[in-house]
Coordinates of N, CA and C in Angstrom, one line a residue:
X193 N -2.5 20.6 11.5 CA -2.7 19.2 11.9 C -2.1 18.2 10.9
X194 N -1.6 17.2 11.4 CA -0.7 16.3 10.7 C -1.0 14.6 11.1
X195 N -1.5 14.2 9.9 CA -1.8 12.9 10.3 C -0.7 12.1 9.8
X196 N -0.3 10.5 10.1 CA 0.4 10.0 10.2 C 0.3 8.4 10.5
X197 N 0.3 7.3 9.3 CA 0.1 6.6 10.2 C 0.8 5.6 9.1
X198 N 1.7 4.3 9.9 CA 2.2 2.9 9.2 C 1.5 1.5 9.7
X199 N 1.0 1.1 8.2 CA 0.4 -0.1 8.5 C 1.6 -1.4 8.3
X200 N 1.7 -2.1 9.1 CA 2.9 -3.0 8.5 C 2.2 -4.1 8.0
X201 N 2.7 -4.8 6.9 CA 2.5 -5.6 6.1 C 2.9 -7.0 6.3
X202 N 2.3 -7.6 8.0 CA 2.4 -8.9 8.0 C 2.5 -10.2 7.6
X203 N 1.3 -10.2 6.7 CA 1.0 -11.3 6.0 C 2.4 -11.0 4.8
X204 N 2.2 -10.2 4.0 CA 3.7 -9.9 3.3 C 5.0 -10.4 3.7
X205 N 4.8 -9.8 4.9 CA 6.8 -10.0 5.6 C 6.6 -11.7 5.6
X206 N 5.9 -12.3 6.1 CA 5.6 -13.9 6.4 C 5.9 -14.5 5.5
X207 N 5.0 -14.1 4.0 CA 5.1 -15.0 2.9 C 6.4 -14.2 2.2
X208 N 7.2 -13.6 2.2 CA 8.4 -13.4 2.0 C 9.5 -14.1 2.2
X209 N 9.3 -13.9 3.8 CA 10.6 -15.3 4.5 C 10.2 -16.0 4.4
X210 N 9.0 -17.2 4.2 CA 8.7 -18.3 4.0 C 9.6 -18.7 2.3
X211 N 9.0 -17.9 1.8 CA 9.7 -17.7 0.4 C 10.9 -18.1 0.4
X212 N 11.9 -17.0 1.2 CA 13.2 -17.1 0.6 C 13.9 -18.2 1.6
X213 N 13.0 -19.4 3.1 CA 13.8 -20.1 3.5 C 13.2 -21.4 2.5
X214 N 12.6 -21.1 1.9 CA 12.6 -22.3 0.9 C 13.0 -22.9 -0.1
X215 N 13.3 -21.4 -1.1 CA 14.1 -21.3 -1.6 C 15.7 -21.7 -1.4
X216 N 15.6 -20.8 -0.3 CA 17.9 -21.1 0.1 C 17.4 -22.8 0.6
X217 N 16.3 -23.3 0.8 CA 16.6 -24.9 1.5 C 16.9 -26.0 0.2
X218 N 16.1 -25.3 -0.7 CA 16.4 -26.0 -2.4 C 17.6 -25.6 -2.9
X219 N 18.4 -24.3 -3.1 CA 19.6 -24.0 -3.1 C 20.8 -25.0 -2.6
X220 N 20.4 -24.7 -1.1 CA 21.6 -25.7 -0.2 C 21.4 -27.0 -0.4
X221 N 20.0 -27.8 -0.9 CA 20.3 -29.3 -1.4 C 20.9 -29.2 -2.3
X222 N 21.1 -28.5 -3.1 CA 21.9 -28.3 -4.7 C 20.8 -28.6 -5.5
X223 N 19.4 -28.4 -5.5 CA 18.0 -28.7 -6.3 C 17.8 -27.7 -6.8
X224 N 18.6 -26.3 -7.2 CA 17.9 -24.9 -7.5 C 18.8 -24.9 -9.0
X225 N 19.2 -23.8 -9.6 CA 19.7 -23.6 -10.5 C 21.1 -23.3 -10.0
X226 N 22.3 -23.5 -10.9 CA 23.6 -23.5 -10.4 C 23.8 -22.1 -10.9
X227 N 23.2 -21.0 -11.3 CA 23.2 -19.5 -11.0 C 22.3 -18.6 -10.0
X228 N 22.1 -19.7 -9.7 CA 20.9 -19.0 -8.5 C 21.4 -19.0 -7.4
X229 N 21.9 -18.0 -6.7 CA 22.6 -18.0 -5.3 C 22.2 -18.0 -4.0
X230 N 22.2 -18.0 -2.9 CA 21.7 -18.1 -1.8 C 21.8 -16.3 -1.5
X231 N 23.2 -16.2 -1.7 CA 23.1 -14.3 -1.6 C 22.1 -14.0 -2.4
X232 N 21.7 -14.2 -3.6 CA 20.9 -13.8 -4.5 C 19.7 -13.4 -3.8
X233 N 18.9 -14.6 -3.8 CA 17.8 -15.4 -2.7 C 17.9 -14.2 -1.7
X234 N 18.6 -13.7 -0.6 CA 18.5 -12.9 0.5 C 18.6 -11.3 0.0
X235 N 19.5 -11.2 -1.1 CA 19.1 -9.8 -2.0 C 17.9 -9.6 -2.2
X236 N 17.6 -10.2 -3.2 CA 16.0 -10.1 -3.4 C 14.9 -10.0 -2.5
X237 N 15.0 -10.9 -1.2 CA 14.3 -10.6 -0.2 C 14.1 -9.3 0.5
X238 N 15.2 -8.8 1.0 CA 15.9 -7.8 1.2 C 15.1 -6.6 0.7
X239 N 15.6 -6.6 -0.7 CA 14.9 -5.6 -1.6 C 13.4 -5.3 -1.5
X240 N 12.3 -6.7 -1.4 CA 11.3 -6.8 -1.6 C 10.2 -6.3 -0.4
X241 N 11.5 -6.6 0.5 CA 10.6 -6.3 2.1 C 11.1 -5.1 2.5
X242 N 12.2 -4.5 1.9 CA 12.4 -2.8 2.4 C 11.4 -2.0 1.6
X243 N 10.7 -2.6 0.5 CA 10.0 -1.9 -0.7 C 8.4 -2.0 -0.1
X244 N 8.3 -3.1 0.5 CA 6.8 -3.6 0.2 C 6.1 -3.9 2.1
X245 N 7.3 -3.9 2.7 CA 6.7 -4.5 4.2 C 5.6 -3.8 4.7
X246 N 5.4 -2.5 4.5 CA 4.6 -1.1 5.0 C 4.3 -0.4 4.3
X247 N 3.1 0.3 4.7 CA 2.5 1.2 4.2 C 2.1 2.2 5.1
X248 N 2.2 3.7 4.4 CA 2.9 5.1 5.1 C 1.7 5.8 4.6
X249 N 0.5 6.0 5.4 CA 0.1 7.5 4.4 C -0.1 8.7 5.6
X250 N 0.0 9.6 5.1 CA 0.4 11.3 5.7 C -0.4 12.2 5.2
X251 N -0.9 13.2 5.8 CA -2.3 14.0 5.4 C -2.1 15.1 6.2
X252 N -0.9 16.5 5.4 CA -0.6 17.3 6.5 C -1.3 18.8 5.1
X253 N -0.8 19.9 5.5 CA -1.8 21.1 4.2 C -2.7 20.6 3.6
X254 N -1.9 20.3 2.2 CA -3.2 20.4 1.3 C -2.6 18.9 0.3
X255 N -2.0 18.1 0.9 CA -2.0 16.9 0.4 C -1.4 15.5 1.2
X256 N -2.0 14.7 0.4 CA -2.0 13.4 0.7 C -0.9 12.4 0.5
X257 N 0.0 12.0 1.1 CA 1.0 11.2 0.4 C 1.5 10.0 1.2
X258 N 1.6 8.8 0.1 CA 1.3 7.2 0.6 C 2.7 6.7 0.4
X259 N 3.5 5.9 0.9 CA 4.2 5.1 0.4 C 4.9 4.0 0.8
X260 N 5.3 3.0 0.0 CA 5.7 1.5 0.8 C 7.1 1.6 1.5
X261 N 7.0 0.7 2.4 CA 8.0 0.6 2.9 C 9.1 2.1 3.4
X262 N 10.6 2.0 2.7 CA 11.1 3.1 2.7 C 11.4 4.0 1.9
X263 N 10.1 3.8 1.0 CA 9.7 4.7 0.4 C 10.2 5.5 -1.3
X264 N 10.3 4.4 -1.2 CA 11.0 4.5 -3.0 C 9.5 4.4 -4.2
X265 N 8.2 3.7 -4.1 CA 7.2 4.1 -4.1 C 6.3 4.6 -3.7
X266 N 6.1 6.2 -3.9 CA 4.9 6.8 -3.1 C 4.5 7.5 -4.0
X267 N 3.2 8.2 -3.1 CA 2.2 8.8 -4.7 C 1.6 9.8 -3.8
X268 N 1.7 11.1 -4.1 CA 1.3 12.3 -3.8 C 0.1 12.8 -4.6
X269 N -1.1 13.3 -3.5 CA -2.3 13.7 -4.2 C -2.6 15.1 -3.6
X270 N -3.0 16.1 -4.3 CA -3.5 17.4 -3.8 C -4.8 17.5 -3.3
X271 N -5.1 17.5 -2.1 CA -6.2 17.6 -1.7 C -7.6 18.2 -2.1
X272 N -6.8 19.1 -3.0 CA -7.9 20.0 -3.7 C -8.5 19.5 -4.7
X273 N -8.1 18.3 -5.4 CA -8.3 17.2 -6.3 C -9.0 16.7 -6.0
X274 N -9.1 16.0 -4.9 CA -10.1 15.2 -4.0 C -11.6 15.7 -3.8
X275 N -12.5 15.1 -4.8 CA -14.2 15.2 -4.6 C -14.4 14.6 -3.6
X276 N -14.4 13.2 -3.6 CA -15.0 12.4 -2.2 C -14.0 11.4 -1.6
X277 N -14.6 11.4 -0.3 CA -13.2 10.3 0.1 C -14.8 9.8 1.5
X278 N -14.2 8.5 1.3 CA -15.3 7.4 2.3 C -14.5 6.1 2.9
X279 N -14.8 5.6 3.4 CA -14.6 4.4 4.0 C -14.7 2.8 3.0
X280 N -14.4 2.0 3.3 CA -14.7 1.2 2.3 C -14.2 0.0 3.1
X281 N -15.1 -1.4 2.1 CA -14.3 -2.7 2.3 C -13.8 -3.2 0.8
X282 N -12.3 -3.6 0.5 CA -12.5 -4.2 -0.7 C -12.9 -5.8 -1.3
X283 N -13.2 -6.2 -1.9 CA -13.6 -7.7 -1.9 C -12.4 -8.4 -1.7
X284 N -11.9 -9.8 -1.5 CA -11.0 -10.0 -1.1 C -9.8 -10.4 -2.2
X285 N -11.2 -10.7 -3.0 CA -10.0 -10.9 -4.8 C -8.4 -9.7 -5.4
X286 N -9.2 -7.9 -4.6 CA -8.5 -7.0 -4.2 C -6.6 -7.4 -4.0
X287 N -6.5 -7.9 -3.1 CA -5.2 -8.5 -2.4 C -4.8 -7.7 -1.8
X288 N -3.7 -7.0 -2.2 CA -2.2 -6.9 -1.5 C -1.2 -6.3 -2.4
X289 N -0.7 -5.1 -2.0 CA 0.6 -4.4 -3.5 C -0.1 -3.3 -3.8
X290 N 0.1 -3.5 -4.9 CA 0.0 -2.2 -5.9 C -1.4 -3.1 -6.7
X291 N -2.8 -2.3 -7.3 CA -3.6 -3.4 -7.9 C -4.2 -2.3 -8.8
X292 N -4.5 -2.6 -10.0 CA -5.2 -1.8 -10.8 C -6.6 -2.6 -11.1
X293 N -7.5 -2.3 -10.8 CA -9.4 -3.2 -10.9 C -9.5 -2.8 -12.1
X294 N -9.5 -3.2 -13.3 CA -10.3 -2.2 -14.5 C -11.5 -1.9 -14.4
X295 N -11.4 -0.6 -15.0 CA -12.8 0.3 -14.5 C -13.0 0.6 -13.6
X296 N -12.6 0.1 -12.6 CA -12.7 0.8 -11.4 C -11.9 1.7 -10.7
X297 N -10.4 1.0 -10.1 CA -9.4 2.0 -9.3 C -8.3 1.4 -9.0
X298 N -7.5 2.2 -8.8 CA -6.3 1.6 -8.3 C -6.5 1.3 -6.7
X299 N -5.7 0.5 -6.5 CA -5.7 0.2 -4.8 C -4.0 0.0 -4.6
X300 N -3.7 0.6 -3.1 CA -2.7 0.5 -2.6 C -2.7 -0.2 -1.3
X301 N -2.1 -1.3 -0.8 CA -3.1 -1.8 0.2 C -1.8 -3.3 0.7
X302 N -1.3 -3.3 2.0 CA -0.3 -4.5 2.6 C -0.6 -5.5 3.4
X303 N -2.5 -4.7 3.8 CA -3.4 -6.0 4.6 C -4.4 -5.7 5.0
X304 N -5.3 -6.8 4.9 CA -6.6 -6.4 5.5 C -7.4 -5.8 4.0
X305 N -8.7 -5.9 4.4 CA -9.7 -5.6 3.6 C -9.8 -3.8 3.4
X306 N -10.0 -3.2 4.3 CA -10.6 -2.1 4.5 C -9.4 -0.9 4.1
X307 N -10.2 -0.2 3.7 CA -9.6 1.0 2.4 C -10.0 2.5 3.0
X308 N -9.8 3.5 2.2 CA -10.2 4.6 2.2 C -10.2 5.0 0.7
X309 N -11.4 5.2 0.4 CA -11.8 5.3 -1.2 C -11.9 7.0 -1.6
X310 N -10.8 7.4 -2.7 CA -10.8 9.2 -3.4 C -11.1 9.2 -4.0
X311 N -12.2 9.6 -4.6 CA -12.7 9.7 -5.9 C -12.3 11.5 -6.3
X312 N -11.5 11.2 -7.1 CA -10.8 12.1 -7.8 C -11.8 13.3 -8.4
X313 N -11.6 14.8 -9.0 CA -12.7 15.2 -9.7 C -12.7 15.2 -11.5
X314 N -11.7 14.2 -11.3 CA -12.0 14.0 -12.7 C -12.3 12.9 -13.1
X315 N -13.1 12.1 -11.5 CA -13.8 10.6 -12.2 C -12.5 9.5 -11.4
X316 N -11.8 9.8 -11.7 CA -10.8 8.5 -11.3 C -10.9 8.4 -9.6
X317 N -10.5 7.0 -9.4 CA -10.7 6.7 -7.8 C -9.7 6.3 -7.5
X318 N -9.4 6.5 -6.3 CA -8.0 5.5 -5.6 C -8.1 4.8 -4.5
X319 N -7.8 3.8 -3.9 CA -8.2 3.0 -2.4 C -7.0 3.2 -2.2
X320 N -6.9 3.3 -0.2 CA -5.6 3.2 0.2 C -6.1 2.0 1.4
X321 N -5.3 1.0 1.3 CA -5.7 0.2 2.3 C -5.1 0.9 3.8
X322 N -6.0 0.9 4.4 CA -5.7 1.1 6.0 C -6.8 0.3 7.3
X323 N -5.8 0.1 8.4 CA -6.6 0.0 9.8 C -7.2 0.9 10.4
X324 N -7.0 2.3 9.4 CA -8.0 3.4 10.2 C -8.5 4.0 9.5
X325 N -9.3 3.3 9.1 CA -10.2 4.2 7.6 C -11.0 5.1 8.3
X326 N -11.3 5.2 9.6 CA -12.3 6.5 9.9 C -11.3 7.3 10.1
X327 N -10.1 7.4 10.8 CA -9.3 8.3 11.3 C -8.4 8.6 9.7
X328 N -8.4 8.2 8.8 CA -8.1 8.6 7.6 C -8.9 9.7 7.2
X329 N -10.4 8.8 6.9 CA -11.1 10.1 6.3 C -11.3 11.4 7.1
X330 N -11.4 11.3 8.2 CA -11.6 12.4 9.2 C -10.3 13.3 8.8
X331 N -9.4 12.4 8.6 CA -8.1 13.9 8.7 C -8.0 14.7 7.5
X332 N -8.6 13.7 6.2 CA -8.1 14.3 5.2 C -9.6 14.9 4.8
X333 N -10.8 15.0 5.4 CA -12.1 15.6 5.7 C -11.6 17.3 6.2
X334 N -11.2 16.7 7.2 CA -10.4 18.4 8.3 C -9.3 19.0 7.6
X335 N -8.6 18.1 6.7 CA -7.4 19.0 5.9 C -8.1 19.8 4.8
X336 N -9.1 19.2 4.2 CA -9.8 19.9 3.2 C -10.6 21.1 3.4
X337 N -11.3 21.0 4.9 CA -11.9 21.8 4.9 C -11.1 23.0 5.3
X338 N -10.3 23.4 6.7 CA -9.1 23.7 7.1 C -8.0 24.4 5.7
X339 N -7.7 23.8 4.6 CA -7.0 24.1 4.1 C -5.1 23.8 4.5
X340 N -5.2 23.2 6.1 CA -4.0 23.3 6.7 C -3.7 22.1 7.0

């Protein structure tokens, strides 16, 4: 069994292009810096939203693997590593990205509150933000047990 699932990162994509049409509108008055380009401006965008628009996580044998967009950041976990995995809300201070809470966990997360919390067996925890935190833990519940 093979789970599968992309959360897209609306609020992200939004405040992105909000970004960069306000940017290129200060550019095109000539208000920006005279090395700051408008191509620049849409590189960067570009870059930011193929990197960051989505989030990917997959739960097929015996591991777990997350990653943004098209996937140049992702992070692979062995299921057998995995003590506990639950459902979760994060507070809202949490955000959006990549987040490190000290003391607490890393979070991976493109929208919305609600997570899926691994507590590692050697103590450490991870959140992955998702819209299907029960159909998360269930798969990666069934992959553990299963082994497949």
């Amino acid at each position: 069994m093979t789970y599968r699932h992309t959360q897209v990162g609306t609020v992200i994509i939004i405040a992105v292009l909000c970004a960069a049409i306000v940017t290129l509108f200060v550019l095109v008055m000539g208000a920006g810096p005279s090395w700051f380009s408008p191509l620049t401006v849409l590189a960067i965008t570009g870059v930011v939203l193929a990197m960051f628009s989505s989030l990917t996580v997959e739960v097929e044998k015996s591991t777990l693997t997350c990653w943004f967009g098209v996937g140049f950041v992702r992070k692979t976990i062995l299921l057998s590593e995995v003590d506990q995995v639950r459902a979760v809300e994060n507070p809202w201070f949490v955000g959006w990205g990549i987040r490190w809470i000290p003391g607490s966990y890393w979070v991976w997360n493109v929208s919305g509150f609600r997570a899926v919390e691994l507590v590692m067996k050697n103590g450490t925890r991870f959140r992955i933000g998702t819209d299907q935190p029960e159909a998360l833990v269930q798969a990666i519940t069934l992959a553990k047990q299963t082994g497949a």
